[in-house]
């Protein structure tokens, strides 16, 4: 107590301006230290390697699937932006992403997915060919594999989305995220089994090192040729025929520039048997993460009930406002995509989809949940304090 009295007595003799300067200096110092620490821990994605900007496919009569250069709309868009800056025009609205070549692009991030990939691709190709293709597959690829019983029924009932006479065609970009198993061979063999023109619609990209799901999705999205681009998990948990719902939802909300995002949602399944049967720890962590999202994300993103569903659709004009500015390569990348869409004023629709639990998930519920919470905090702080920026 005597020590505190001495400190108080001494402080009374210090001029008020000096106290204010000391307090301000302390606050500024703490801010700078925090900013420096954030600058160090905030992830900065590495540039893609030359080999990662190639793909392999199988043309009719071909077996090897040699590497070919990947078309990249982002490289061309960045070249436009650099040219505009040189003449003093920095308005992004004056730039145009190159025209689509096909209607639908599907990006499939895959890390050691040789067991589950064929099932997902079978369902996806069947839907895409009926909805957007102009040539029926001559054979059913991997026909001995299991597939959802309701996929064909949904298409025959007219539930598949139509491109309404516009640009036809589709592609699937399988992005092998540093896989050490036979994921690449599985995808190429799937293409060979398709035969005909549909075989060349499967493009296989190989990342030399594992980047994480977000890194694989972002890499694939840079190279899509579609009027719409969707990414879907390789496990096939999302019902692929619900893609039609996302296309229709996006078309309804697209702005004057044609920008729109539609996200698949499992929020309506929270009380279902699949979720109820999960462990108490998993459900606790899920609800805790949702609470954290509401606290740390901006209003429109916080209002989305299911940010983590691996089934999200982007119209082509929306891509330049999101993909070039992605930093997160882990599980939290979905949130960054939605935050970037919100900051750019892009309309977002949340669409209920069918979903089922699939064995073989690589998600460690406890540790990856902690990692997602940490990643979300770093992400929000980095964008909020200017470590990340659009310029």
PDB file of N, CA and C in Angstrom, residues 27-122:
ATOM      1  N   UNK A  27      -0.415   2.877 -26.352  1.00  0.00           N
ATOM      2  CA  UNK A  27      -1.461   2.315 -27.210  1.00  0.00           C
ATOM      3  C   UNK A  27      -0.932   2.085 -28.621  1.00  0.00           C
ATOM      4  N   UNK A  28      -0.205   3.077 -29.166  1.00  0.00           N
ATOM      5  CA  UNK A  28       0.358   2.940 -30.506  1.00  0.00           C
ATOM      6  C   UNK A  28       1.363   1.798 -30.555  1.00  0.00           C
ATOM      7  N   UNK A  29       2.178   1.681 -29.522  1.00  0.00           N
ATOM      8  CA  UNK A  29       3.164   0.601 -29.476  1.00  0.00           C
ATOM      9  C   UNK A  29       2.522  -0.768 -29.450  1.00  0.00           C
ATOM     10  N   UNK A  30       1.462  -0.901 -28.644  1.00  0.00           N
ATOM     11  CA  UNK A  30       0.748  -2.180 -28.576  1.00  0.00           C
ATOM     12  C   UNK A  30       0.124  -2.506 -29.934  1.00  0.00           C
ATOM     13  N   UNK A  31      -0.465  -1.480 -30.586  1.00  0.00           N
ATOM     14  CA  UNK A  31      -1.081  -1.693 -31.899  1.00  0.00           C
ATOM     15  C   UNK A  31      -0.048  -2.143 -32.927  1.00  0.00           C
ATOM     16  N   UNK A  32       1.112  -1.479 -32.923  1.00  0.00           N
ATOM     17  CA  UNK A  32       2.156  -1.824 -33.893  1.00  0.00           C
ATOM     18  C   UNK A  32       2.685  -3.231 -33.654  1.00  0.00           C
ATOM     19  N   UNK A  33       2.844  -3.604 -32.370  1.00  0.00           N
ATOM     20  CA  UNK A  33       3.299  -4.960 -32.060  1.00  0.00           C
ATOM     21  C   UNK A  33       2.268  -5.992 -32.509  1.00  0.00           C
ATOM     22  N   UNK A  34       0.975  -5.692 -32.284  1.00  0.00           N
ATOM     23  CA  UNK A  34      -0.087  -6.601 -32.709  1.00  0.00           C
ATOM     24  C   UNK A  34      -0.112  -6.709 -34.228  1.00  0.00           C
ATOM     25  N   UNK A  35       0.033  -5.571 -34.901  1.00  0.00           N
ATOM     26  CA  UNK A  35       0.018  -5.557 -36.368  1.00  0.00           C
ATOM     27  C   UNK A  35       1.196  -6.364 -36.910  1.00  0.00           C
ATOM     28  N   UNK A  36       2.359  -6.193 -36.299  1.00  0.00           N
ATOM     29  CA  UNK A  36       3.537  -6.947 -36.735  1.00  0.00           C
ATOM     30  C   UNK A  36       3.346  -8.436 -36.523  1.00  0.00           C
ATOM     31  N   UNK A  37       2.801  -8.808 -35.359  1.00  0.00           N
ATOM     32  CA  UNK A  37       2.545 -10.223 -35.089  1.00  0.00           C
ATOM     33  C   UNK A  37       1.532 -10.786 -36.082  1.00  0.00           C
ATOM     34  N   UNK A  38       0.492 -10.001 -36.372  1.00  0.00           N
ATOM     35  CA  UNK A  38      -0.524 -10.444 -37.329  1.00  0.00           C
ATOM     36  C   UNK A  38       0.072 -10.583 -38.720  1.00  0.00           C
ATOM     37  N   UNK A  39       0.941  -9.654 -39.096  1.00  0.00           N
ATOM     38  CA  UNK A  39       1.601  -9.710 -40.397  1.00  0.00           C
ATOM     39  C   UNK A  39       2.434 -10.980 -40.528  1.00  0.00           C
ATOM     40  N   UNK A  40       3.007 -11.426 -39.402  1.00  0.00           N
ATOM     41  CA  UNK A  40       3.846 -12.623 -39.418  1.00  0.00           C
ATOM     42  C   UNK A  40       3.005 -13.891 -39.512  1.00  0.00           C
ATOM     43  N   UNK A  41       1.897 -13.949 -38.773  1.00  0.00           N
ATOM     44  CA  UNK A  41       1.126 -15.196 -38.700  1.00  0.00           C
ATOM     45  C   UNK A  41       0.075 -15.304 -39.814  1.00  0.00           C
ATOM     46  N   UNK A  42      -0.328 -14.179 -40.417  1.00  0.00           N
ATOM     47  CA  UNK A  42      -1.345 -14.247 -41.472  1.00  0.00           C
ATOM     48  C   UNK A  42      -0.785 -14.982 -42.692  1.00  0.00           C
ATOM     49  N   UNK A  43      -1.489 -15.998 -43.172  1.00  0.00           N
ATOM     50  CA  UNK A  43      -0.961 -16.794 -44.296  1.00  0.00           C
ATOM     51  C   UNK A  43      -0.915 -16.020 -45.603  1.00  0.00           C
ATOM     52  N   UNK A  44       0.163 -16.193 -46.333  1.00  0.00           N
ATOM     53  CA  UNK A  44       0.322 -15.640 -47.679  1.00  0.00           C
ATOM     54  C   UNK A  44       0.541 -16.817 -48.623  1.00  0.00           C
ATOM     55  N   UNK A  45      -0.404 -17.116 -49.509  1.00  0.00           N
ATOM     56  CA  UNK A  45      -0.256 -18.282 -50.394  1.00  0.00           C
ATOM     57  C   UNK A  45       0.954 -18.148 -51.317  1.00  0.00           C
ATOM     58  N   UNK A  46       1.609 -19.267 -51.565  1.00  0.00           N
ATOM     59  CA  UNK A  46       2.732 -19.247 -52.502  1.00  0.00           C
ATOM     60  C   UNK A  46       2.203 -19.202 -53.930  1.00  0.00           C
ATOM     61  N   UNK A  47       2.963 -18.620 -54.851  1.00  0.00           N
ATOM     62  CA  UNK A  47       2.538 -18.620 -56.260  1.00  0.00           C
ATOM     63  C   UNK A  47       2.518 -20.050 -56.798  1.00  0.00           C
ATOM     64  N   UNK A  48       1.649 -20.343 -57.749  1.00  0.00           N
ATOM     65  CA  UNK A  48       1.619 -21.691 -58.329  1.00  0.00           C
ATOM     66  C   UNK A  48       2.894 -21.987 -59.106  1.00  0.00           C
ATOM     67  N   UNK A  49       3.322 -23.231 -59.050  1.00  0.00           N
ATOM     68  CA  UNK A  49       4.477 -23.668 -59.820  1.00  0.00           C
ATOM     69  C   UNK A  49       4.088 -23.832 -61.287  1.00  0.00           C
ATOM     70  N   UNK A  50       5.087 -23.842 -62.150  1.00  0.00           N
ATOM     71  CA  UNK A  50       4.801 -23.978 -63.584  1.00  0.00           C
ATOM     72  C   UNK A  50       4.070 -25.282 -63.881  1.00  0.00           C
ATOM     73  N   UNK A  51       4.481 -26.355 -63.215  1.00  0.00           N
ATOM     74  CA  UNK A  51       3.847 -27.655 -63.459  1.00  0.00           C
ATOM     75  C   UNK A  51       2.399 -27.680 -62.984  1.00  0.00           C
ATOM     76  N   UNK A  52       2.066 -26.804 -62.021  1.00  0.00           N
ATOM     77  CA  UNK A  52       0.715 -26.762 -61.489  1.00  0.00           C
ATOM     78  C   UNK A  52      -0.240 -25.981 -62.385  1.00  0.00           C
ATOM     79  N   UNK A  53       0.293 -25.343 -63.408  1.00  0.00           N
ATOM     80  CA  UNK A  53      -0.537 -24.620 -64.363  1.00  0.00           C
ATOM     81  C   UNK A  53      -0.694 -25.435 -65.645  1.00  0.00           C
ATOM     82  N   UNK A  54      -0.638 -26.745 -65.481  1.00  0.00           N
ATOM     83  CA  UNK A  54      -0.901 -27.670 -66.579  1.00  0.00           C
ATOM     84  C   UNK A  54      -1.975 -28.657 -66.137  1.00  0.00           C
ATOM     85  N   UNK A  55      -2.547 -29.352 -67.089  1.00  0.00           N
ATOM     86  CA  UNK A  55      -3.549 -30.375 -66.778  1.00  0.00           C
ATOM     87  C   UNK A  55      -3.351 -31.568 -67.694  1.00  0.00           C
ATOM     88  N   UNK A  56      -3.950 -32.664 -67.308  1.00  0.00           N
ATOM     89  CA  UNK A  56      -3.953 -33.875 -68.124  1.00  0.00           C
ATOM     90  C   UNK A  56      -5.394 -34.265 -68.400  1.00  0.00           C
ATOM     91  N   UNK A  57      -5.631 -34.721 -69.595  1.00  0.00           N
ATOM     92  CA  UNK A  57      -6.955 -35.186 -69.965  1.00  0.00           C
ATOM     93  C   UNK A  57      -6.796 -36.336 -70.944  1.00  0.00           C
ATOM     94  N   UNK A  58      -7.896 -36.901 -71.352  1.00  0.00           N
ATOM     95  CA  UNK A  58      -7.861 -38.035 -72.281  1.00  0.00           C
ATOM     96  C   UNK A  58      -8.744 -37.702 -73.475  1.00  0.00           C
ATOM     97  N   UNK A  59      -8.127 -37.503 -74.625  1.00  0.00           N
ATOM     98  CA  UNK A  59      -8.873 -37.277 -75.865  1.00  0.00           C
ATOM     99  C   UNK A  59      -9.281 -38.625 -76.455  1.00  0.00           C
ATOM    100  N   UNK A  60     -10.307 -38.623 -77.316  1.00  0.00           N
ATOM    101  CA  UNK A  60     -10.706 -39.886 -77.962  1.00  0.00           C
ATOM    102  C   UNK A  60      -9.528 -40.565 -78.651  1.00  0.00           C
ATOM    103  N   UNK A  61      -9.319 -41.851 -78.358  1.00  0.00           N
ATOM    104  CA  UNK A  61      -8.239 -42.607 -78.960  1.00  0.00           C
ATOM    105  C   UNK A  61      -6.900 -42.414 -78.283  1.00  0.00           C
ATOM    106  N   UNK A  62      -6.851 -41.608 -77.218  1.00  0.00           N
ATOM    107  CA  UNK A  62      -5.579 -41.335 -76.536  1.00  0.00           C
ATOM    108  C   UNK A  62      -5.589 -42.027 -75.181  1.00  0.00           C
ATOM    109  N   UNK A  63      -4.412 -42.461 -74.718  1.00  0.00           N
ATOM    110  CA  UNK A  63      -4.360 -43.156 -73.433  1.00  0.00           C
ATOM    111  C   UNK A  63      -3.485 -42.434 -72.413  1.00  0.00           C
ATOM    112  N   UNK A  64      -2.431 -41.777 -72.856  1.00  0.00           N
ATOM    113  CA  UNK A  64      -1.420 -41.275 -71.931  1.00  0.00           C
ATOM    114  C   UNK A  64      -1.884 -40.076 -71.118  1.00  0.00           C
ATOM    115  N   UNK A  65      -2.600 -39.159 -71.729  1.00  0.00           N
ATOM    116  CA  UNK A  65      -3.012 -37.956 -71.018  1.00  0.00           C
ATOM    117  C   UNK A  65      -1.819 -37.064 -70.691  1.00  0.00           C
ATOM    118  N   UNK A  66      -1.095 -36.609 -71.716  1.00  0.00           N
ATOM    119  CA  UNK A  66       0.084 -35.761 -71.494  1.00  0.00           C
ATOM    120  C   UNK A  66      -0.329 -34.388 -70.955  1.00  0.00           C
ATOM    121  N   UNK A  67       0.612 -33.740 -70.244  1.00  0.00           N
ATOM    122  CA  UNK A  67       0.344 -32.437 -69.643  1.00  0.00           C
ATOM    123  C   UNK A  67       0.196 -31.357 -70.698  1.00  0.00           C
ATOM    124  N   UNK A  68      -0.772 -30.468 -70.497  1.00  0.00           N
ATOM    125  CA  UNK A  68      -1.034 -29.370 -71.416  1.00  0.00           C
ATOM    126  C   UNK A  68      -1.204 -28.083 -70.607  1.00  0.00           C
ATOM    127  N   UNK A  69      -0.956 -26.919 -71.206  1.00  0.00           N
ATOM    128  CA  UNK A  69      -1.108 -25.652 -70.471  1.00  0.00           C
ATOM    129  C   UNK A  69      -2.565 -25.405 -70.087  1.00  0.00           C
ATOM    130  N   UNK A  70      -2.780 -24.957 -68.859  1.00  0.00           N
ATOM    131  CA  UNK A  70      -4.110 -24.616 -68.390  1.00  0.00           C
ATOM    132  C   UNK A  70      -4.480 -23.195 -68.810  1.00  0.00           C
ATOM    133  N   UNK A  71      -5.642 -22.993 -69.384  1.00  0.00           N
ATOM    134  CA  UNK A  71      -6.086 -21.612 -69.601  1.00  0.00           C
ATOM    135  C   UNK A  71      -6.348 -20.957 -68.248  1.00  0.00           C
ATOM    136  N   UNK A  72      -6.036 -19.676 -68.128  1.00  0.00           N
ATOM    137  CA  UNK A  72      -6.166 -18.994 -66.838  1.00  0.00           C
ATOM    138  C   UNK A  72      -6.792 -17.621 -67.036  1.00  0.00           C
ATOM    139  N   UNK A  73      -8.070 -17.489 -66.679  1.00  0.00           N
ATOM    140  CA  UNK A  73      -8.748 -16.203 -66.819  1.00  0.00           C
ATOM    141  C   UNK A  73      -8.122 -15.155 -65.898  1.00  0.00           C
ATOM    142  N   UNK A  74      -7.581 -15.594 -64.727  1.00  0.00           N
ATOM    143  CA  UNK A  74      -7.039 -14.621 -63.777  1.00  0.00           C
ATOM    144  C   UNK A  74      -5.773 -13.963 -64.312  1.00  0.00           C
ATOM    145  N   UNK A  75      -4.925 -14.717 -64.992  1.00  0.00           N
ATOM    146  CA  UNK A  75      -3.720 -14.116 -65.577  1.00  0.00           C
ATOM    147  C   UNK A  75      -4.093 -13.017 -66.568  1.00  0.00           C
ATOM    148  N   UNK A  76      -5.091 -13.297 -67.392  1.00  0.00           N
ATOM    149  CA  UNK A  76      -5.517 -12.305 -68.384  1.00  0.00           C
ATOM    150  C   UNK A  76      -6.182 -11.111 -67.711  1.00  0.00           C
ATOM    151  N   UNK A  77      -6.929 -11.364 -66.654  1.00  0.00           N
ATOM    152  CA  UNK A  77      -7.582 -10.284 -65.918  1.00  0.00           C
ATOM    153  C   UNK A  77      -6.545  -9.396 -65.239  1.00  0.00           C
ATOM    154  N   UNK A  78      -5.523 -10.033 -64.640  1.00  0.00           N
ATOM    155  CA  UNK A  78      -4.455  -9.259 -64.001  1.00  0.00           C
ATOM    156  C   UNK A  78      -3.688  -8.412 -65.018  1.00  0.00           C
ATOM    157  N   UNK A  79      -3.511  -8.952 -66.220  1.00  0.00           N
ATOM    158  CA  UNK A  79      -2.832  -8.182 -67.273  1.00  0.00           C
ATOM    159  C   UNK A  79      -3.653  -6.946 -67.630  1.00  0.00           C
ATOM    160  N   UNK A  80      -4.992  -7.092 -67.701  1.00  0.00           N
ATOM    161  CA  UNK A  80      -5.851  -5.936 -67.941  1.00  0.00           C
ATOM    162  C   UNK A  80      -5.708  -4.904 -66.826  1.00  0.00           C
ATOM    163  N   UNK A  81      -5.673  -5.397 -65.582  1.00  0.00           N
ATOM    164  CA  UNK A  81      -5.581  -4.501 -64.433  1.00  0.00           C
ATOM    165  C   UNK A  81      -4.258  -3.735 -64.446  1.00  0.00           C
ATOM    166  N   UNK A  82      -3.164  -4.427 -64.742  1.00  0.00           N
ATOM    167  CA  UNK A  82      -1.858  -3.760 -64.802  1.00  0.00           C
ATOM    168  C   UNK A  82      -1.834  -2.703 -65.899  1.00  0.00           C
ATOM    169  N   UNK A  83      -2.428  -3.030 -67.054  1.00  0.00           N
ATOM    170  CA  UNK A  83      -2.463  -2.061 -68.154  1.00  0.00           C
ATOM    171  C   UNK A  83      -3.295  -0.840 -67.778  1.00  0.00           C
ATOM    172  N   UNK A  84      -4.408  -1.069 -67.057  1.00  0.00           N
ATOM    173  CA  UNK A  84      -5.259   0.047 -66.633  1.00  0.00           C
ATOM    174  C   UNK A  84      -4.536   0.945 -65.638  1.00  0.00           C
ATOM    175  N   UNK A  85      -3.770   0.338 -64.738  1.00  0.00           N
ATOM    176  CA  UNK A  85      -3.044   1.134 -63.740  1.00  0.00           C
ATOM    177  C   UNK A  85      -1.965   1.993 -64.386  1.00  0.00           C
ATOM    178  N   UNK A  86      -1.374   1.480 -65.452  1.00  0.00           N
ATOM    179  CA  UNK A  86      -0.315   2.241 -66.115  1.00  0.00           C
ATOM    180  C   UNK A  86      -0.845   3.524 -66.754  1.00  0.00           C
ATOM    181  N   UNK A  87      -2.133   3.514 -67.087  1.00  0.00           N
ATOM    182  CA  UNK A  87      -2.709   4.724 -67.677  1.00  0.00           C
ATOM    183  C   UNK A  87      -3.546   5.493 -66.650  1.00  0.00           C
ATOM    184  N   UNK A  88      -3.417   5.086 -65.376  1.00  0.00           N
ATOM    185  CA  UNK A  88      -4.074   5.818 -64.298  1.00  0.00           C
ATOM    186  C   UNK A  88      -5.517   5.455 -64.056  1.00  0.00           C
ATOM    187  N   UNK A  89      -5.997   4.324 -64.597  1.00  0.00           N
ATOM    188  CA  UNK A  89      -7.384   3.885 -64.392  1.00  0.00           C
ATOM    189  C   UNK A  89      -7.367   2.679 -63.463  1.00  0.00           C
ATOM    190  N   UNK A  90      -7.736   2.887 -62.212  1.00  0.00           N
ATOM    191  CA  UNK A  90      -7.679   1.807 -61.227  1.00  0.00           C
ATOM    192  C   UNK A  90      -9.056   1.252 -60.886  1.00  0.00           C
ATOM    193  N   UNK A  91     -10.108   1.640 -61.648  1.00  0.00           N
ATOM    194  CA  UNK A  91     -11.454   1.171 -61.346  1.00  0.00           C
ATOM    195  C   UNK A  91     -11.640  -0.253 -61.853  1.00  0.00           C
ATOM    196  N   UNK A  92     -11.888  -1.160 -60.906  1.00  0.00           N
ATOM    197  CA  UNK A  92     -12.038  -2.566 -61.256  1.00  0.00           C
ATOM    198  C   UNK A  92     -13.287  -2.812 -62.095  1.00  0.00           C
ATOM    199  N   UNK A  93     -14.266  -1.926 -61.996  1.00  0.00           N
ATOM    200  CA  UNK A  93     -15.508  -2.122 -62.737  1.00  0.00           C
ATOM    201  C   UNK A  93     -15.312  -1.967 -64.238  1.00  0.00           C
ATOM    202  N   UNK A  94     -14.206  -1.359 -64.657  1.00  0.00           N
ATOM    203  CA  UNK A  94     -13.947  -1.187 -66.085  1.00  0.00           C
ATOM    204  C   UNK A  94     -13.305  -2.421 -66.710  1.00  0.00           C
ATOM    205  N   UNK A  95     -12.946  -3.409 -65.882  1.00  0.00           N
ATOM    206  CA  UNK A  95     -12.287  -4.610 -66.369  1.00  0.00           C
ATOM    207  C   UNK A  95     -13.314  -5.701 -66.639  1.00  0.00           C
ATOM    208  N   UNK A  96     -12.983  -6.600 -67.555  1.00  0.00           N
ATOM    209  CA  UNK A  96     -13.888  -7.673 -67.919  1.00  0.00           C
ATOM    210  C   UNK A  96     -13.164  -9.009 -67.891  1.00  0.00           C
ATOM    211  N   UNK A  97     -13.777  -9.987 -67.234  1.00  0.00           N
ATOM    212  CA  UNK A  97     -13.230 -11.334 -67.281  1.00  0.00           C
ATOM    213  C   UNK A  97     -13.529 -11.920 -68.658  1.00  0.00           C
ATOM    214  N   UNK A  98     -12.630 -12.748 -69.171  1.00  0.00           N
ATOM    215  CA  UNK A  98     -12.826 -13.284 -70.519  1.00  0.00           C
ATOM    216  C   UNK A  98     -14.111 -14.097 -70.617  1.00  0.00           C
ATOM    217  N   UNK A  99     -14.663 -14.142 -71.800  1.00  0.00           N
ATOM    218  CA  UNK A  99     -15.948 -14.797 -72.028  1.00  0.00           C
ATOM    219  C   UNK A  99     -15.866 -16.296 -71.731  1.00  0.00           C
ATOM    220  N   UNK A 100     -16.962 -16.882 -71.233  1.00  0.00           N
ATOM    221  CA  UNK A 100     -16.966 -18.330 -70.967  1.00  0.00           C
ATOM    222  C   UNK A 100     -16.979 -19.135 -72.261  1.00  0.00           C
ATOM    223  N   UNK A 101     -16.451 -20.336 -72.177  1.00  0.00           N
ATOM    224  CA  UNK A 101     -16.463 -21.244 -73.322  1.00  0.00           C
ATOM    225  C   UNK A 101     -17.541 -22.307 -73.182  1.00  0.00           C
ATOM    226  N   UNK A 102     -17.941 -22.567 -71.943  1.00  0.00           N
ATOM    227  CA  UNK A 102     -18.940 -23.598 -71.655  1.00  0.00           C
ATOM    228  C   UNK A 102     -19.889 -23.058 -70.588  1.00  0.00           C
ATOM    229  N   UNK A 103     -20.899 -23.831 -70.240  1.00  0.00           N
ATOM    230  CA  UNK A 103     -21.872 -23.349 -69.261  1.00  0.00           C
ATOM    231  C   UNK A 103     -21.445 -23.621 -67.827  1.00  0.00           C
ATOM    232  N   UNK A 104     -20.958 -24.822 -67.519  1.00  0.00           N
ATOM    233  CA  UNK A 104     -20.707 -25.195 -66.128  1.00  0.00           C
ATOM    234  C   UNK A 104     -19.316 -25.775 -65.939  1.00  0.00           C
ATOM    235  N   UNK A 105     -18.610 -25.250 -64.938  1.00  0.00           N
ATOM    236  CA  UNK A 105     -17.315 -25.800 -64.514  1.00  0.00           C
ATOM    237  C   UNK A 105     -17.463 -26.335 -63.099  1.00  0.00           C
ATOM    238  N   UNK A 106     -16.954 -27.526 -62.874  1.00  0.00           N
ATOM    239  CA  UNK A 106     -16.955 -28.138 -61.545  1.00  0.00           C
ATOM    240  C   UNK A 106     -15.520 -28.331 -61.088  1.00  0.00           C
ATOM    241  N   UNK A 107     -15.186 -27.788 -59.927  1.00  0.00           N
ATOM    242  CA  UNK A 107     -13.859 -27.960 -59.330  1.00  0.00           C
ATOM    243  C   UNK A 107     -13.977 -28.949 -58.176  1.00  0.00           C
ATOM    244  N   UNK A 108     -13.158 -29.993 -58.223  1.00  0.00           N
ATOM    245  CA  UNK A 108     -13.183 -31.022 -57.186  1.00  0.00           C
ATOM    246  C   UNK A 108     -11.815 -31.085 -56.504  1.00  0.00           C
ATOM    247  N   UNK A 109     -11.676 -30.541 -55.291  1.00  0.00           N
ATOM    248  CA  UNK A 109     -10.414 -30.682 -54.568  1.00  0.00           C
ATOM    249  C   UNK A 109     -10.291 -32.111 -54.053  1.00  0.00           C
ATOM    250  N   UNK A 110      -9.132 -32.722 -54.255  1.00  0.00           N
ATOM    251  CA  UNK A 110      -9.000 -34.133 -53.899  1.00  0.00           C
ATOM    252  C   UNK A 110      -7.632 -34.404 -53.291  1.00  0.00           C
ATOM    253  N   UNK A 111      -7.625 -34.848 -52.055  1.00  0.00           N
ATOM    254  CA  UNK A 111      -6.387 -35.262 -51.394  1.00  0.00           C
ATOM    255  C   UNK A 111      -6.536 -36.715 -50.970  1.00  0.00           C
ATOM    256  N   UNK A 112      -5.797 -37.609 -51.637  1.00  0.00           N
ATOM    257  CA  UNK A 112      -5.850 -39.048 -51.352  1.00  0.00           C
ATOM    258  C   UNK A 112      -7.306 -39.552 -51.378  1.00  0.00           C
ATOM    259  N   UNK A 113      -7.956 -39.365 -52.519  1.00  0.00           N
ATOM    260  CA  UNK A 113      -9.377 -39.710 -52.650  1.00  0.00           C
ATOM    261  C   UNK A 113      -9.610 -40.838 -53.648  1.00  0.00           C
ATOM    262  N   UNK A 114      -8.662 -41.746 -53.811  1.00  0.00           N
ATOM    263  CA  UNK A 114      -8.828 -42.802 -54.806  1.00  0.00           C
ATOM    264  C   UNK A 114     -10.035 -43.695 -54.505  1.00  0.00           C
ATOM    265  N   UNK A 115     -10.410 -43.827 -53.240  1.00  0.00           N
ATOM    266  CA  UNK A 115     -11.512 -44.712 -52.886  1.00  0.00           C
ATOM    267  C   UNK A 115     -12.875 -44.077 -53.152  1.00  0.00           C
ATOM    268  N   UNK A 116     -12.990 -42.767 -52.940  1.00  0.00           N
ATOM    269  CA  UNK A 116     -14.313 -42.126 -53.008  1.00  0.00           C
ATOM    270  C   UNK A 116     -14.543 -41.328 -54.283  1.00  0.00           C
ATOM    271  N   UNK A 117     -13.483 -41.003 -55.000  1.00  0.00           N
ATOM    272  CA  UNK A 117     -13.595 -40.095 -56.136  1.00  0.00           C
ATOM    273  C   UNK A 117     -14.476 -40.633 -57.259  1.00  0.00           C
ATOM    274  N   UNK A 118     -14.341 -41.908 -57.583  1.00  0.00           N
ATOM    275  CA  UNK A 118     -15.102 -42.484 -58.687  1.00  0.00           C
ATOM    276  C   UNK A 118     -16.603 -42.405 -58.485  1.00  0.00           C
ATOM    277  N   UNK A 119     -17.052 -42.592 -57.246  1.00  0.00           N
ATOM    278  CA  UNK A 119     -18.480 -42.535 -56.950  1.00  0.00           C
ATOM    279  C   UNK A 119     -19.014 -41.137 -57.195  1.00  0.00           C
ATOM    280  N   UNK A 120     -18.275 -40.151 -56.712  1.00  0.00           N
ATOM    281  CA  UNK A 120     -18.704 -38.761 -56.865  1.00  0.00           C
ATOM    282  C   UNK A 120     -18.715 -38.357 -58.340  1.00  0.00           C
ATOM    283  N   UNK A 121     -17.646 -38.729 -59.083  1.00  0.00           N
ATOM    284  CA  UNK A 121     -17.559 -38.359 -60.491  1.00  0.00           C
ATOM    285  C   UNK A 121     -18.663 -39.005 -61.315  1.00  0.00           C
ATOM    286  N   UNK A 122     -19.024 -40.227 -60.988  1.00  0.00           N
ATOM    287  CA  UNK A 122     -20.096 -40.904 -61.717  1.00  0.00           C
ATOM    288  C   UNK A 122     -21.398 -40.126 -61.617  1.00  0.00           C
TER     289      UNK A 122
END
